Each structure stands twice: as C-alpha cells, then as structure tokens.
C-alpha cells in the first residue's frame, strides 16, 4: 500500500514507526506543492499529523503509544514529499489551555521576515533525529507567512517567538534542510550581537 493511503487510513494513528529518521533521502528532498484546491487526501493527512502532535503532548497517550513529544511535523518526515506541515504550540502560560499557535499549513511560505534573528536557548530537536545536537539554531525572530489552511482558505499570518521558530523548522523540512545545518560546527554556541535568545 502507498504510504499516504496507509497513513490516512481510517483506523491508523501516526506513531513513531511512521516517522523516517535522518539518513533517509526523502528528508533531503525539496517537497512538491499540493494543488489548490487541496485534495481531500491531504486534508486527511494534515488532520492525522495534528492529532499526532496533540497525542504526543498528552502524557498518558504519549506513554501508551510510545511517542516523543513534538510541536511540529512535516509531511516529508512521514516519507511523503509534499508541502504540508502541522504545528501545535501550547501556551507558555500553564493556565491557558488554548494553544499559542496550532494548525495545518499547506504550501506555507515566508513572504517577509525581521532583520533581527532569534534562537531557542535550549537549541532544537527533531522527531527525525534520535540524538542531541547541541548548539544555537539561529532563525528569523519574526516572519510573515502565507499558506492554505485546513478549510482551504488562503491565510496570511505574522508570527514571533516560539511559534515563529517552530514554523521555520518545519518549512525547512520542506526544503530538505535539517535544524543542525544551521549550527556553527566549530562554535555551536557563538552568537552575533543582537540575536534574541528565547528561554
Ligand atoms: Ni524536525
């Protein structure tokens, strides 16, 4: 059975077994755009991807299914070389149950970005990378993106902080770029002046 068909199967829930790991050539390909209007099969794929992220953040479900916690997933990580990402970034305020940013983005594109850069204080990780790669991953502090949402509507959104970083990590996957490609191998924690370090 074809990978997409398997993943969008009625009784299939995405697990770590569906996620390909570094070394798989699909992770280095430039993924293809999905057609607009978006085909129903890709809407289903996006739904499964978002459900995976929510499951991975639920301690009980994650334990039961053996999931590593994740805030973003890109279709190429499922060996599907299409421009589809899902993002589920919880609020940093534990009293707020609404996520800070959540959704499925088809053909996401950065149309503008800040001159200021930013990185996460703890570096980055990836569900396709089963090892720690320490170092700052310097990205744009703020981005304006366009995409097609899960209702098939065109959207334009401005992001900053953690959601901006996550979306850039996932869009990188669509272009065959891994987070550690951005790390300075000689000086992994060297930073230029003015780079925002997000705690
Ligand atoms: Ni990743």
Tab-separated table of C-alpha atoms and ligand atoms in Angstrom:
chain	number	residue	atom	x	y	z
A	1	UNK	CA	0.000	0.000	0.000
A	2	UNK	CA	1.107	3.526	-0.755
A	3	UNK	CA	2.417	5.495	2.266
A	4	UNK	CA	-0.185	8.275	2.034
A	5	UNK	CA	-3.010	5.748	1.766
A	6	UNK	CA	-1.712	3.868	4.795
A	7	UNK	CA	-1.331	6.986	6.932
A	8	UNK	CA	-4.756	8.413	6.138
A	9	UNK	CA	-6.399	5.018	6.697
A	10	UNK	CA	-9.483	5.260	8.907
A	11	UNK	CA	-8.007	3.327	11.831
A	12	UNK	CA	-4.426	4.491	11.521
A	13	UNK	CA	-2.903	6.786	14.126
A	14	UNK	CA	0.533	8.161	13.312
A	15	UNK	CA	3.207	6.735	15.623
A	16	UNK	CA	7.000	6.911	15.800
A	17	UNK	CA	7.108	3.945	13.374
A	18	UNK	CA	5.737	6.190	10.613
A	19	UNK	CA	8.460	8.805	11.068
A	20	UNK	CA	11.593	8.423	8.972
A	21	UNK	CA	14.948	9.292	10.514
A	22	UNK	CA	18.000	11.219	9.376
A	23	UNK	CA	19.840	9.378	6.651
A	24	UNK	CA	16.622	8.720	4.730
A	25	UNK	CA	16.998	10.624	1.420
A	26	UNK	CA	13.398	11.924	1.494
A	27	UNK	CA	14.461	14.297	4.294
A	28	UNK	CA	16.894	15.941	1.873
A	29	UNK	CA	14.445	16.457	-0.984
A	30	UNK	CA	12.599	19.636	-1.890
A	31	UNK	CA	8.943	18.688	-1.374
A	32	UNK	CA	6.274	19.352	-4.001
A	33	UNK	CA	3.471	21.858	-3.526
A	34	UNK	CA	-0.022	20.482	-3.046
A	35	UNK	CA	-2.559	21.595	-5.628
A	36	UNK	CA	-5.034	24.359	-4.803
A	37	UNK	CA	-7.836	23.423	-4.131
A	38	UNK	CA	-6.268	20.942	-1.760
A	39	UNK	CA	-7.127	17.315	-2.402
A	40	UNK	CA	-9.216	15.612	0.297
A	41	UNK	CA	-6.447	13.077	0.933
A	42	UNK	CA	-4.088	15.880	2.019
A	43	UNK	CA	-6.705	17.393	4.315
A	44	UNK	CA	-6.904	13.953	5.945
A	45	UNK	CA	-3.130	13.763	6.156
A	46	UNK	CA	-2.985	17.159	7.871
A	47	UNK	CA	-5.632	16.073	10.378
A	48	UNK	CA	-3.664	12.912	11.223
A	49	UNK	CA	-0.488	14.959	11.633
A	50	UNK	CA	-2.132	17.441	14.001
A	51	UNK	CA	-3.694	14.595	16.002
A	52	UNK	CA	-0.245	13.028	16.311
A	53	UNK	CA	1.153	16.253	17.809
A	54	UNK	CA	-1.734	16.540	20.267
A	55	UNK	CA	-1.309	12.859	21.252
A	56	UNK	CA	2.423	13.369	21.698
A	57	UNK	CA	1.751	16.202	24.159
A	58	UNK	CA	-0.761	14.199	26.189
A	59	UNK	CA	1.339	12.372	28.829
A	60	UNK	CA	-0.980	9.350	29.065
A	61	UNK	CA	-1.492	8.847	25.335
A	62	UNK	CA	2.189	9.527	24.630
A	63	UNK	CA	3.256	6.897	27.125
A	64	UNK	CA	0.760	4.352	25.821
A	65	UNK	CA	1.752	4.934	22.186
A	66	UNK	CA	5.459	5.453	22.877
A	67	UNK	CA	5.508	8.946	21.354
A	68	UNK	CA	8.206	11.553	21.757
A	69	UNK	CA	6.672	14.949	22.438
A	70	UNK	CA	6.565	17.206	19.394
A	71	UNK	CA	5.297	20.671	18.489
A	72	UNK	CA	5.666	20.349	14.706
A	73	UNK	CA	5.678	17.717	11.981
A	74	UNK	CA	6.283	17.982	8.246
A	75	UNK	CA	4.917	15.520	5.653
A	76	UNK	CA	8.420	14.590	4.397
A	77	UNK	CA	9.073	13.137	7.879
A	78	UNK	CA	6.365	10.603	7.012
A	79	UNK	CA	8.140	9.884	3.717
A	80	UNK	CA	5.547	11.988	1.878
A	81	UNK	CA	7.400	14.649	-0.105
A	82	UNK	CA	4.618	17.254	-0.109
A	83	UNK	CA	4.468	20.801	1.276
A	84	UNK	CA	2.267	20.082	4.284
A	85	UNK	CA	3.148	20.886	7.906
A	86	UNK	CA	1.301	20.660	11.201
A	87	UNK	CA	2.153	22.807	14.204
A	88	UNK	CA	0.784	22.658	17.753
A	89	UNK	CA	2.488	25.070	20.111
A	90	UNK	CA	0.962	25.132	23.586
A	91	UNK	CA	0.715	28.351	25.542
A	92	UNK	CA	3.649	29.119	27.806
A	93	UNK	CA	1.103	30.154	30.437
A	94	UNK	CA	0.036	26.872	32.122
A	95	UNK	CA	-3.330	28.398	32.994
A	96	UNK	CA	-4.190	28.958	29.332
A	97	UNK	CA	-5.475	25.817	27.621
A	98	UNK	CA	-5.721	27.432	24.173
A	99	UNK	CA	-2.549	26.741	22.196
A	100	UNK	CA	-0.394	29.702	21.230
A	101	UNK	CA	-0.452	28.582	17.610
A	102	UNK	CA	-1.961	25.456	16.116
A	103	UNK	CA	-2.957	24.263	12.691
A	104	UNK	CA	-2.226	22.513	9.428
A	105	UNK	CA	-0.487	24.641	6.813
A	106	UNK	CA	-0.477	23.728	3.123
A	107	UNK	CA	2.194	25.290	0.902
A	108	UNK	CA	3.472	27.554	3.706
A	109	UNK	CA	5.731	30.322	2.522
A	110	UNK	CA	7.739	33.005	4.310
A	111	UNK	CA	6.944	36.232	2.465
A	112	UNK	CA	8.709	38.631	4.856
A	113	UNK	CA	10.926	38.456	7.902
A	114	UNK	CA	12.569	40.656	10.519
A	115	UNK	CA	16.181	41.706	10.240
A	116	UNK	CA	16.538	40.601	13.857
A	117	UNK	CA	17.362	36.945	14.412
A	118	UNK	CA	16.374	34.649	17.267
A	119	UNK	CA	17.156	31.220	18.609
A	120	UNK	CA	15.961	28.935	21.370
A	121	UNK	CA	18.150	28.929	24.497
A	122	UNK	CA	17.983	25.129	24.625
A	123	UNK	CA	18.687	24.559	20.948
A	124	UNK	CA	16.338	22.436	18.835
A	125	UNK	CA	15.364	18.816	18.439
A	126	UNK	CA	13.558	16.870	15.753
A	127	UNK	CA	11.419	13.740	15.702
A	128	UNK	CA	13.583	12.511	12.820
A	129	UNK	CA	16.796	12.912	14.826
A	130	UNK	CA	17.377	10.408	17.644
A	131	UNK	CA	20.302	12.232	19.231
A	132	UNK	CA	21.024	15.539	20.881
A	133	UNK	CA	22.718	18.067	18.667
A	134	UNK	CA	23.724	20.969	20.920
A	135	UNK	CA	24.059	24.467	19.584
A	136	UNK	CA	22.113	27.582	18.726
A	137	UNK	CA	19.884	27.376	15.651
A	138	UNK	CA	19.660	30.972	14.508
A	139	UNK	CA	16.454	31.872	12.657
A	140	UNK	CA	14.389	34.978	11.888
A	141	UNK	CA	12.859	36.488	15.044
A	142	UNK	CA	9.628	37.350	13.223
A	143	UNK	CA	8.128	36.041	9.999
A	144	UNK	CA	5.092	36.742	7.868
A	145	UNK	CA	3.817	33.579	6.243
A	146	UNK	CA	1.145	32.691	3.730
A	147	UNK	CA	-0.476	29.274	3.484
A	148	UNK	CA	-3.712	27.430	2.758
A	149	UNK	CA	-5.467	26.392	5.973
A	150	UNK	CA	-7.443	23.252	6.813
A	151	UNK	CA	-10.603	24.887	5.403
A	152	UNK	CA	-8.897	25.504	2.088
A	153	UNK	CA	-8.708	29.254	2.763
A	154	UNK	CA	-5.663	31.384	1.994
A	155	UNK	CA	-4.147	32.889	5.119
A	156	UNK	CA	-1.506	35.470	5.913
A	157	UNK	CA	-0.151	35.405	9.461
A	158	UNK	CA	2.585	37.174	11.414
A	159	UNK	CA	4.483	35.071	13.936
A	160	UNK	CA	7.082	35.806	16.577
A	161	UNK	CA	8.694	33.949	19.461
A	162	UNK	CA	8.451	30.171	19.742
A	163	UNK	CA	5.760	29.672	17.037
A	164	UNK	CA	7.921	31.571	14.534
A	165	UNK	CA	10.854	29.263	15.286
A	166	UNK	CA	8.743	26.099	15.022
A	167	UNK	CA	7.226	27.122	11.685
A	168	UNK	CA	10.676	27.901	10.266
A	169	UNK	CA	11.952	24.483	11.427
A	170	UNK	CA	9.028	22.764	9.684
A	171	UNK	CA	9.304	24.812	6.467
A	172	UNK	CA	12.985	23.837	6.404
A	173	UNK	CA	11.876	20.189	6.239
A	174	UNK	CA	10.002	21.025	3.021
A	175	UNK	CA	13.281	22.238	1.560
A	176	UNK	CA	15.432	19.295	2.688
A	177	UNK	CA	17.076	21.284	5.493
A	178	UNK	CA	17.732	19.835	8.956
A	179	UNK	CA	17.978	22.041	12.070
A	180	UNK	CA	21.635	21.176	12.631
A	181	UNK	CA	22.542	22.528	9.191
A	182	UNK	CA	22.194	25.963	10.868
A	183	UNK	CA	24.541	25.168	13.773
A	184	UNK	CA	28.051	26.540	13.569
A	185	UNK	CA	30.042	23.308	13.881
A	186	UNK	CA	33.172	24.975	15.228
A	187	UNK	CA	31.429	27.325	17.628
A	188	UNK	CA	27.948	25.872	18.275
A	189	UNK	CA	27.146	28.464	20.943
A	190	UNK	CA	28.669	31.502	19.251
A	191	UNK	CA	26.121	34.247	18.633
A	192	UNK	CA	26.292	37.523	16.762
A	193	UNK	CA	25.263	40.614	18.662
A	194	UNK	CA	21.546	41.356	18.739
A	195	UNK	CA	20.287	37.792	18.389
A	196	UNK	CA	17.281	37.239	20.619
A	197	UNK	CA	17.701	34.153	22.828
A	198	UNK	CA	14.278	32.709	23.663
A	199	UNK	CA	14.040	30.973	27.048
B	1	LIG	NI1	12.144	18.362	12.577
